Tab-separated table of C-alpha atoms in Angstrom:
chain	number	residue	atom	x	y	z
A	4	UNK	CA	50.037	-105.226	-44.645
A	5	UNK	CA	52.109	-108.289	-44.786
A	6	UNK	CA	54.319	-106.461	-47.562
A	7	UNK	CA	54.908	-103.497	-45.637
A	8	UNK	CA	58.341	-103.364	-43.889
A	9	UNK	CA	57.909	-101.575	-40.501
A	10	UNK	CA	61.209	-100.611	-38.940
A	11	UNK	CA	61.360	-99.294	-35.181
A	12	UNK	CA	63.756	-96.424	-34.749
A	13	UNK	CA	66.064	-96.861	-31.705
A	14	UNK	CA	65.466	-94.828	-28.645
A	15	UNK	CA	68.967	-93.005	-28.665
A	16	UNK	CA	68.253	-91.875	-32.076
A	17	UNK	CA	64.826	-90.310	-31.121
A	18	UNK	CA	66.357	-88.546	-28.059
A	19	UNK	CA	69.230	-87.036	-30.263
A	20	UNK	CA	66.499	-85.830	-32.804
A	21	UNK	CA	64.721	-84.166	-29.769
A	22	UNK	CA	67.679	-82.092	-28.681
A	23	UNK	CA	68.562	-81.043	-32.290
A	24	UNK	CA	64.975	-79.817	-32.761
A	25	UNK	CA	64.905	-78.076	-29.707
A	26	UNK	CA	68.403	-76.222	-30.186
A	27	UNK	CA	67.113	-75.119	-33.653
A	28	UNK	CA	63.970	-73.499	-32.152
A	29	UNK	CA	65.747	-71.455	-29.475
A	30	UNK	CA	66.532	-68.208	-31.924
A	31	UNK	CA	62.382	-68.389	-32.333
A	32	UNK	CA	62.083	-67.736	-28.621
A	33	UNK	CA	62.180	-64.004	-27.505
A	34	UNK	CA	65.205	-62.831	-25.505
A	35	UNK	CA	64.361	-61.706	-21.984
A	36	UNK	CA	66.534	-60.724	-18.969
A	37	UNK	CA	65.604	-61.546	-15.484
A	38	UNK	CA	64.160	-58.527	-13.301
A	39	UNK	CA	67.002	-58.919	-10.672
A	40	UNK	CA	69.669	-58.316	-13.054
A	41	UNK	CA	71.436	-54.804	-12.778
A	42	UNK	CA	72.693	-54.006	-16.353
A	43	UNK	CA	74.344	-50.434	-15.116
A	44	UNK	CA	76.457	-52.329	-12.743
A	45	UNK	CA	80.238	-52.569	-13.453
A	46	UNK	CA	82.119	-55.362	-11.798
A	47	UNK	CA	85.527	-54.233	-12.310
A	48	UNK	CA	86.015	-52.016	-9.109
A	49	UNK	CA	84.399	-54.503	-6.855
A	50	UNK	CA	86.523	-57.338	-8.491
A	51	UNK	CA	89.846	-55.429	-8.224
A	52	UNK	CA	88.993	-54.496	-4.585
A	53	UNK	CA	88.121	-58.056	-3.836
A	54	UNK	CA	91.521	-59.437	-5.379
A	55	UNK	CA	93.462	-56.855	-3.344
A	56	UNK	CA	91.830	-57.738	-0.155
A	57	UNK	CA	92.528	-61.279	-0.852
A	58	UNK	CA	96.220	-60.677	-1.612
A	59	UNK	CA	96.717	-58.517	1.504
A	60	UNK	CA	96.721	-61.227	4.150
A	61	UNK	CA	98.548	-63.919	1.713
A	62	UNK	CA	101.255	-61.363	0.986
A	63	UNK	CA	101.755	-60.499	4.696
A	64	UNK	CA	101.800	-64.137	5.904
A	65	UNK	CA	104.315	-64.817	3.183
A	66	UNK	CA	106.599	-61.818	3.956
A	67	UNK	CA	106.447	-62.033	7.561
A	68	UNK	CA	107.385	-65.600	7.806
A	69	UNK	CA	110.197	-65.480	5.390
A	70	UNK	CA	113.131	-67.423	6.482
A	71	UNK	CA	116.667	-66.445	6.562
A	72	UNK	CA	118.054	-69.728	6.140
A	73	UNK	CA	121.553	-70.161	4.402
A	74	UNK	CA	121.158	-70.656	0.659
A	75	UNK	CA	117.444	-69.728	0.483
A	76	UNK	CA	116.440	-67.713	-2.561
A	77	UNK	CA	114.596	-65.471	-0.244
A	78	UNK	CA	117.778	-63.966	1.088
A	79	UNK	CA	118.077	-62.299	-2.564
A	80	UNK	CA	114.451	-61.786	-3.486
A	81	UNK	CA	113.194	-60.009	-0.171
A	82	UNK	CA	115.934	-57.326	-0.334
A	83	UNK	CA	115.252	-56.837	-3.877
A	84	UNK	CA	111.609	-56.548	-3.318
A	85	UNK	CA	112.239	-54.127	-0.347
A	86	UNK	CA	114.321	-51.973	-2.901
A	87	UNK	CA	111.367	-52.182	-5.362
A	88	UNK	CA	108.812	-51.028	-2.936
A	89	UNK	CA	110.862	-48.150	-1.523
A	90	UNK	CA	111.779	-46.839	-4.988
A	91	UNK	CA	108.044	-47.162	-6.141
A	92	UNK	CA	106.897	-45.067	-3.065
A	93	UNK	CA	109.679	-42.730	-3.386
A	94	UNK	CA	109.543	-41.629	-7.188
A	95	UNK	CA	107.411	-44.156	-9.272
A	96	UNK	CA	104.225	-42.877	-7.834
A	97	UNK	CA	104.898	-39.112	-8.221
A	98	UNK	CA	106.293	-39.797	-11.822
A	99	UNK	CA	103.089	-41.599	-12.941
A	100	UNK	CA	100.951	-38.729	-11.462
A	101	UNK	CA	102.988	-36.117	-13.152
A	102	UNK	CA	102.534	-37.927	-16.701
A	103	UNK	CA	98.919	-38.250	-15.954
A	104	UNK	CA	98.087	-34.773	-15.135
A	105	UNK	CA	99.272	-32.046	-17.582
A	106	UNK	CA	99.951	-29.229	-15.258
A	107	UNK	CA	102.547	-30.852	-12.981
A	108	UNK	CA	105.841	-30.012	-14.559
A	109	UNK	CA	107.443	-29.357	-11.234
A	110	UNK	CA	106.475	-32.715	-9.797
A	111	UNK	CA	107.806	-34.312	-12.930
A	112	UNK	CA	111.194	-32.757	-12.822
A	113	UNK	CA	111.420	-33.646	-9.013
A	114	UNK	CA	110.639	-37.241	-9.682
A	115	UNK	CA	113.043	-37.662	-12.517
A	116	UNK	CA	115.812	-36.135	-10.263
A	117	UNK	CA	114.773	-38.432	-7.666
A	118	UNK	CA	114.569	-41.452	-9.819
A	119	UNK	CA	118.296	-40.810	-11.034
A	120	UNK	CA	119.734	-40.401	-7.812
A	121	UNK	CA	117.860	-43.304	-5.946
A	122	UNK	CA	118.475	-45.863	-9.047
A	123	UNK	CA	122.200	-45.016	-9.004
A	124	UNK	CA	122.344	-45.689	-5.410
A	125	UNK	CA	120.209	-49.000	-5.770
A	126	UNK	CA	122.303	-50.315	-8.839
A	127	UNK	CA	125.673	-49.634	-7.031
A	128	UNK	CA	124.604	-51.602	-3.814
A	129	UNK	CA	123.227	-54.603	-6.172
A	130	UNK	CA	126.332	-54.717	-8.491
A	131	UNK	CA	128.709	-55.035	-5.350
A	132	UNK	CA	126.963	-58.274	-4.347
A	133	UNK	CA	127.775	-58.015	-0.604
A	134	UNK	CA	125.787	-59.641	2.201
A	135	UNK	CA	124.670	-57.940	5.433
A	136	UNK	CA	127.159	-60.276	7.381
A	137	UNK	CA	130.140	-59.091	5.450
A	138	UNK	CA	129.260	-55.327	5.491
A	139	UNK	CA	131.377	-53.066	7.521
A	140	UNK	CA	128.792	-50.704	8.828
A	141	UNK	CA	131.553	-48.219	9.698
A	142	UNK	CA	132.973	-48.107	6.170
A	143	UNK	CA	132.721	-45.212	3.865
A	144	UNK	CA	130.354	-47.262	1.428
A	145	UNK	CA	127.672	-48.122	3.883
A	146	UNK	CA	127.858	-44.620	5.602
A	147	UNK	CA	127.364	-43.104	1.955
A	148	UNK	CA	124.300	-44.935	1.186
A	149	UNK	CA	123.024	-44.724	4.763
A	150	UNK	CA	123.516	-40.975	4.829
A	151	UNK	CA	121.861	-40.488	1.554
A	152	UNK	CA	118.768	-42.428	2.287
A	153	UNK	CA	118.324	-40.924	5.563
A	154	UNK	CA	119.123	-37.174	4.794
A	155	UNK	CA	117.692	-36.990	1.049
A	156	UNK	CA	114.005	-37.775	2.016
A	157	UNK	CA	113.933	-35.652	5.063
A	158	UNK	CA	115.289	-32.479	3.289
A	159	UNK	CA	114.297	-32.677	-0.213
A	160	UNK	CA	110.716	-34.148	0.002
A	161	UNK	CA	109.428	-31.673	2.791
A	162	UNK	CA	111.156	-28.682	1.135
A	163	UNK	CA	109.776	-29.532	-2.214
A	164	UNK	CA	106.090	-30.046	-1.181
A	165	UNK	CA	106.107	-27.014	1.096
A	166	UNK	CA	107.238	-25.083	-2.040
A	167	UNK	CA	104.607	-26.815	-4.181
A	168	UNK	CA	101.759	-26.141	-1.894
A	169	UNK	CA	102.475	-22.478	-1.151
A	170	UNK	CA	103.008	-21.635	-4.830
A	171	UNK	CA	99.583	-23.256	-5.878
A	172	UNK	CA	97.902	-21.099	-3.161
A	173	UNK	CA	95.521	-23.925	-2.031
A	174	UNK	CA	95.413	-23.554	1.746
A	175	UNK	CA	92.650	-25.687	2.717
A	176	UNK	CA	92.602	-27.804	5.860
A	177	UNK	CA	94.426	-30.717	4.213
A	178	UNK	CA	96.914	-28.746	2.690
A	179	UNK	CA	97.593	-26.817	5.995
A	180	UNK	CA	97.868	-30.231	7.986
A	181	UNK	CA	100.698	-31.487	5.499
A	182	UNK	CA	102.595	-28.223	5.663
A	183	UNK	CA	102.628	-28.347	9.285
A	184	UNK	CA	103.760	-31.997	9.316
A	185	UNK	CA	106.485	-31.281	6.386
A	186	UNK	CA	107.615	-28.112	8.489
A	187	UNK	CA	107.887	-30.270	11.592
A	188	UNK	CA	110.176	-32.700	9.693
A	189	UNK	CA	112.513	-29.847	8.832
A	190	UNK	CA	112.617	-28.552	12.212
A	191	UNK	CA	113.196	-32.105	13.660
A	192	UNK	CA	116.254	-32.389	11.449
A	193	UNK	CA	117.696	-29.166	13.006
A	194	UNK	CA	116.962	-30.701	16.446
A	195	UNK	CA	118.658	-34.011	15.429
A	196	UNK	CA	121.854	-32.292	14.699
A	197	UNK	CA	121.612	-30.157	17.928
A	198	UNK	CA	121.091	-33.290	19.900
A	199	UNK	CA	123.879	-35.193	18.292
A	200	UNK	CA	126.225	-32.221	18.569
A	201	UNK	CA	125.747	-31.867	22.334
A	202	UNK	CA	125.210	-35.462	23.209
A	203	UNK	CA	121.847	-34.737	24.839
A	204	UNK	CA	120.071	-37.910	24.419
A	205	UNK	CA	121.042	-40.460	21.692
A	206	UNK	CA	117.657	-42.336	22.261
A	207	UNK	CA	115.658	-39.334	20.833
A	208	UNK	CA	118.036	-39.205	18.203
A	209	UNK	CA	117.585	-42.849	17.195
A	210	UNK	CA	113.874	-42.074	17.088
A	211	UNK	CA	114.089	-38.951	14.791
A	212	UNK	CA	116.162	-41.398	12.376
A	213	UNK	CA	113.181	-43.530	12.160
A	214	UNK	CA	110.966	-40.513	11.307
A	215	UNK	CA	113.481	-39.251	8.803
A	216	UNK	CA	113.571	-42.512	6.657
A	217	UNK	CA	109.949	-43.626	6.787
A	218	UNK	CA	107.889	-40.523	7.376
A	219	UNK	CA	108.622	-38.234	4.288
A	220	UNK	CA	107.630	-41.039	1.749
A	221	UNK	CA	104.439	-41.995	3.597
A	222	UNK	CA	103.255	-38.341	3.773
A	223	UNK	CA	104.107	-37.920	0.103
A	224	UNK	CA	102.057	-40.895	-1.035
A	225	UNK	CA	99.101	-39.867	1.088
A	226	UNK	CA	99.304	-36.390	-0.482
A	227	UNK	CA	99.246	-37.622	-3.915
A	228	UNK	CA	96.490	-40.190	-3.378
A	229	UNK	CA	94.372	-37.192	-1.674
A	230	UNK	CA	94.956	-34.511	-4.502
A	231	UNK	CA	95.824	-36.647	-7.454
A	232	UNK	CA	93.696	-39.815	-7.592
A	233	UNK	CA	94.177	-40.948	-11.047
A	234	UNK	CA	91.224	-43.564	-10.586
A	235	UNK	CA	90.048	-46.199	-8.040
A	236	UNK	CA	92.679	-48.634	-9.143
A	237	UNK	CA	95.455	-46.402	-8.555
A	238	UNK	CA	94.460	-45.187	-5.119
A	239	UNK	CA	94.015	-48.895	-4.187
A	240	UNK	CA	97.419	-49.898	-5.508
A	241	UNK	CA	98.977	-46.876	-3.572
A	242	UNK	CA	97.594	-48.124	-0.426
A	243	UNK	CA	98.520	-51.748	-1.236
A	244	UNK	CA	102.055	-50.893	-1.848
A	245	UNK	CA	102.446	-48.520	1.030
A	246	UNK	CA	100.991	-51.030	3.480
A	247	UNK	CA	103.210	-53.927	1.930
A	248	UNK	CA	106.306	-51.757	2.334
A	249	UNK	CA	105.583	-50.948	5.925
A	250	UNK	CA	104.909	-54.646	6.666
A	251	UNK	CA	108.370	-55.473	5.187
A	252	UNK	CA	109.976	-52.478	7.110
A	253	UNK	CA	108.862	-53.814	10.513
A	254	UNK	CA	110.178	-57.109	9.939
A	255	UNK	CA	113.772	-55.411	10.055
A	256	UNK	CA	113.006	-54.427	13.702
A	257	UNK	CA	110.979	-57.327	15.003
A	258	UNK	CA	113.511	-60.047	13.816
A	259	UNK	CA	117.062	-60.468	13.253
A	260	UNK	CA	118.271	-59.438	9.710
A	261	UNK	CA	119.767	-62.409	8.318
A	262	UNK	CA	123.714	-62.399	7.575
A	263	UNK	CA	123.030	-63.865	4.261
A	264	UNK	CA	120.634	-61.192	3.026
A	265	UNK	CA	121.586	-59.268	0.047
A	266	UNK	CA	122.903	-55.920	0.923
A	267	UNK	CA	120.914	-53.668	-1.123
A	268	UNK	CA	120.523	-49.836	-0.360
A	269	UNK	CA	117.303	-50.066	1.639
A	270	UNK	CA	118.574	-53.389	3.414
A	271	UNK	CA	121.891	-51.678	4.264
A	272	UNK	CA	119.999	-48.565	5.795
A	273	UNK	CA	117.332	-50.377	7.861
A	274	UNK	CA	120.080	-52.916	9.222
A	275	UNK	CA	122.151	-49.969	10.402
A	276	UNK	CA	119.172	-48.237	11.802
A	277	UNK	CA	118.173	-51.486	13.797
A	278	UNK	CA	121.922	-51.818	15.088
A	279	UNK	CA	121.874	-48.211	16.343
A	280	UNK	CA	118.540	-48.482	17.926
A	281	UNK	CA	119.357	-51.789	19.644
A	282	UNK	CA	122.689	-50.072	21.126
A	283	UNK	CA	120.475	-47.235	22.485
A	284	UNK	CA	117.711	-49.197	24.059
A	285	UNK	CA	119.492	-51.741	25.765
A	286	UNK	CA	120.829	-54.298	23.184
A	287	UNK	CA	117.403	-55.977	22.384
A	288	UNK	CA	115.477	-58.480	24.097
A	289	UNK	CA	116.760	-61.673	25.868
A	290	UNK	CA	115.655	-63.845	22.964
A	291	UNK	CA	117.650	-61.706	20.498
A	292	UNK	CA	120.676	-61.857	23.047
A	293	UNK	CA	120.372	-65.622	23.195
A	294	UNK	CA	120.111	-65.793	19.527
A	295	UNK	CA	123.174	-63.736	18.859
A	296	UNK	CA	125.009	-65.828	21.191
A	297	UNK	CA	123.961	-69.146	19.493
A	298	UNK	CA	124.840	-67.409	16.205
A	299	UNK	CA	128.332	-66.714	17.400
A	300	UNK	CA	128.734	-70.168	18.786
A	301	UNK	CA	127.783	-71.447	15.522
A	302	UNK	CA	130.425	-69.337	13.789
A	303	UNK	CA	133.081	-70.284	16.199
A	304	UNK	CA	132.178	-73.865	15.434
A	305	UNK	CA	132.024	-73.456	11.700
A	306	UNK	CA	135.556	-71.663	11.782
A	307	UNK	CA	136.889	-74.627	13.852
A	308	UNK	CA	135.572	-77.039	11.509
A	309	UNK	CA	137.067	-75.279	8.551
A	310	UNK	CA	140.557	-75.208	10.184
A	311	UNK	CA	140.278	-78.858	11.096
A	312	UNK	CA	139.225	-79.632	7.559
A	313	UNK	CA	141.993	-77.482	6.107
A	314	UNK	CA	144.573	-79.383	8.522
A	315	UNK	CA	143.364	-82.727	7.495
A	316	UNK	CA	143.552	-81.443	3.833
A	317	UNK	CA	147.235	-80.557	4.441
A	318	UNK	CA	147.950	-83.858	6.263
A	319	UNK	CA	146.412	-85.830	3.463
A	320	UNK	CA	148.426	-83.787	1.134
A	321	UNK	CA	151.590	-84.414	2.891
A	322	UNK	CA	151.021	-87.998	3.351
A	323	UNK	CA	150.213	-88.417	-0.328
A	324	UNK	CA	153.401	-86.286	-1.445
A	325	UNK	CA	155.462	-88.533	0.871
A	326	UNK	CA	154.019	-91.640	-0.629
A	327	UNK	CA	154.495	-90.498	-4.091
A	328	UNK	CA	158.051	-89.608	-3.214
A	329	UNK	CA	158.790	-93.160	-1.694
A	330	UNK	CA	156.962	-94.883	-4.861
A	331	UNK	CA	159.200	-92.552	-7.102
A	332	UNK	CA	162.421	-93.508	-5.084
A	333	UNK	CA	161.580	-97.330	-5.087
A	334	UNK	CA	160.911	-97.119	-8.648
A	335	UNK	CA	164.150	-95.342	-9.328
A	336	UNK	CA	166.135	-97.762	-7.401
A	337	UNK	CA	164.398	-100.779	-9.052
A	338	UNK	CA	165.018	-99.234	-12.640
A	339	UNK	CA	168.585	-98.587	-11.743
A	340	UNK	CA	169.023	-102.216	-10.406
A	341	UNK	CA	167.293	-103.608	-13.639
A	342	UNK	CA	169.602	-101.578	-15.627
A	343	UNK	CA	172.695	-102.632	-13.975
A	344	UNK	CA	171.739	-106.245	-14.107
A	345	UNK	CA	170.993	-105.601	-17.859
A	346	UNK	CA	174.388	-103.991	-18.264
A	347	UNK	CA	176.055	-107.060	-16.383
A	348	UNK	CA	174.135	-109.573	-18.347
A	349	UNK	CA	175.219	-108.026	-21.606
A	350	UNK	CA	178.751	-107.827	-20.528
A	351	UNK	CA	178.895	-111.462	-19.597
A	352	UNK	CA	177.332	-112.481	-22.606
A	353	UNK	CA	179.877	-110.514	-24.737
A	354	UNK	CA	182.739	-112.119	-22.591
A	355	UNK	CA	181.255	-115.394	-23.211
A	356	UNK	CA	180.863	-114.875	-26.991
A	357	UNK	CA	184.473	-113.546	-27.135
A	358	UNK	CA	185.861	-116.408	-25.319
A	359	UNK	CA	184.017	-118.934	-27.287
A	360	UNK	CA	185.178	-117.307	-30.596
A	361	UNK	CA	188.910	-117.359	-29.080
A	362	UNK	CA	188.667	-121.246	-28.198
A	363	UNK	CA	187.078	-122.007	-31.673
A	364	UNK	CA	189.814	-120.224	-33.655
A	365	UNK	CA	192.379	-121.807	-31.484
A	366	UNK	CA	190.839	-125.324	-32.143
A	367	UNK	CA	190.735	-124.506	-35.964
A	368	UNK	CA	194.258	-123.352	-35.925
A	369	UNK	CA	195.435	-126.575	-34.194
A	370	UNK	CA	193.496	-128.579	-36.848
A	371	UNK	CA	195.070	-126.820	-39.760
A	372	UNK	CA	198.708	-127.485	-38.201
A	373	UNK	CA	198.189	-131.003	-37.682
């Protein structure tokens, strides 16, 4: 026993050996699933639904509390977002449906024509890079965009879907309801022109304008979601985009449109609508009137400051120019004096040299004679 060498293993080594042997023996244990696990359940729809329900309030808080401060990037992003949402509802959703189902050639042609007209209108407005504050609402450019986005949806969209529903001969209760609503939109357009022609009631006419701009696209989206629901995700996305667009649209009428907003096609249209409705219904609330007066005062103060700065700049330039002229004149006089003195010195030196030479010559001549 004395010759035997007994070495005790350290405790960390024994613990590591225990873990390795347990991991190695895991494959020998038969696999089992807990009885409360549902193997047929798919989490994708519920996860997608939960994510959208989470993003709903977050998006609303961000978009409703968006500031219109000068120089803010939101003044460009929010109008572009409004354009994207409007075009998505107007032609992107019908175009996706027309390519997803094989028997919707009419909807495909309608969506492509719709896309071309709205994209041209949107790109034209974006490339002009104007702001709402500098737009002339009575100008031809603004009137053209405004007239197109008001009249096109209320004429073309109801007429197309009335023809589409009647040619498909599917006169169930939902289709009949949409036929009545689309027919009411066309009739209301005629009433609008009658009211505008005879100046019956411009308040009613302004209400019609709101319906013309918003109602056709909302009805079109609901009709598509009811009859051509591609899947759960598509319907949920349509509802999300529709509610998000309506949230942004409401903000144009509850808050003052910032003058620094980028003048996109939808921004111009909704700003003109807001001004027209405000004129017809008493010029807005007292808070809006006070805000507008404050803005006018700020603009006048800014103009006065700019004028004062311009006057200061002109005065400084004048002072600088006069000082520079004075310096130039003084430098010129100094140069002239120095040149005259130099000429005088050179002449005196020359006379001195000539006199000295003459004296020397006379002295030398006298020496030779003597």
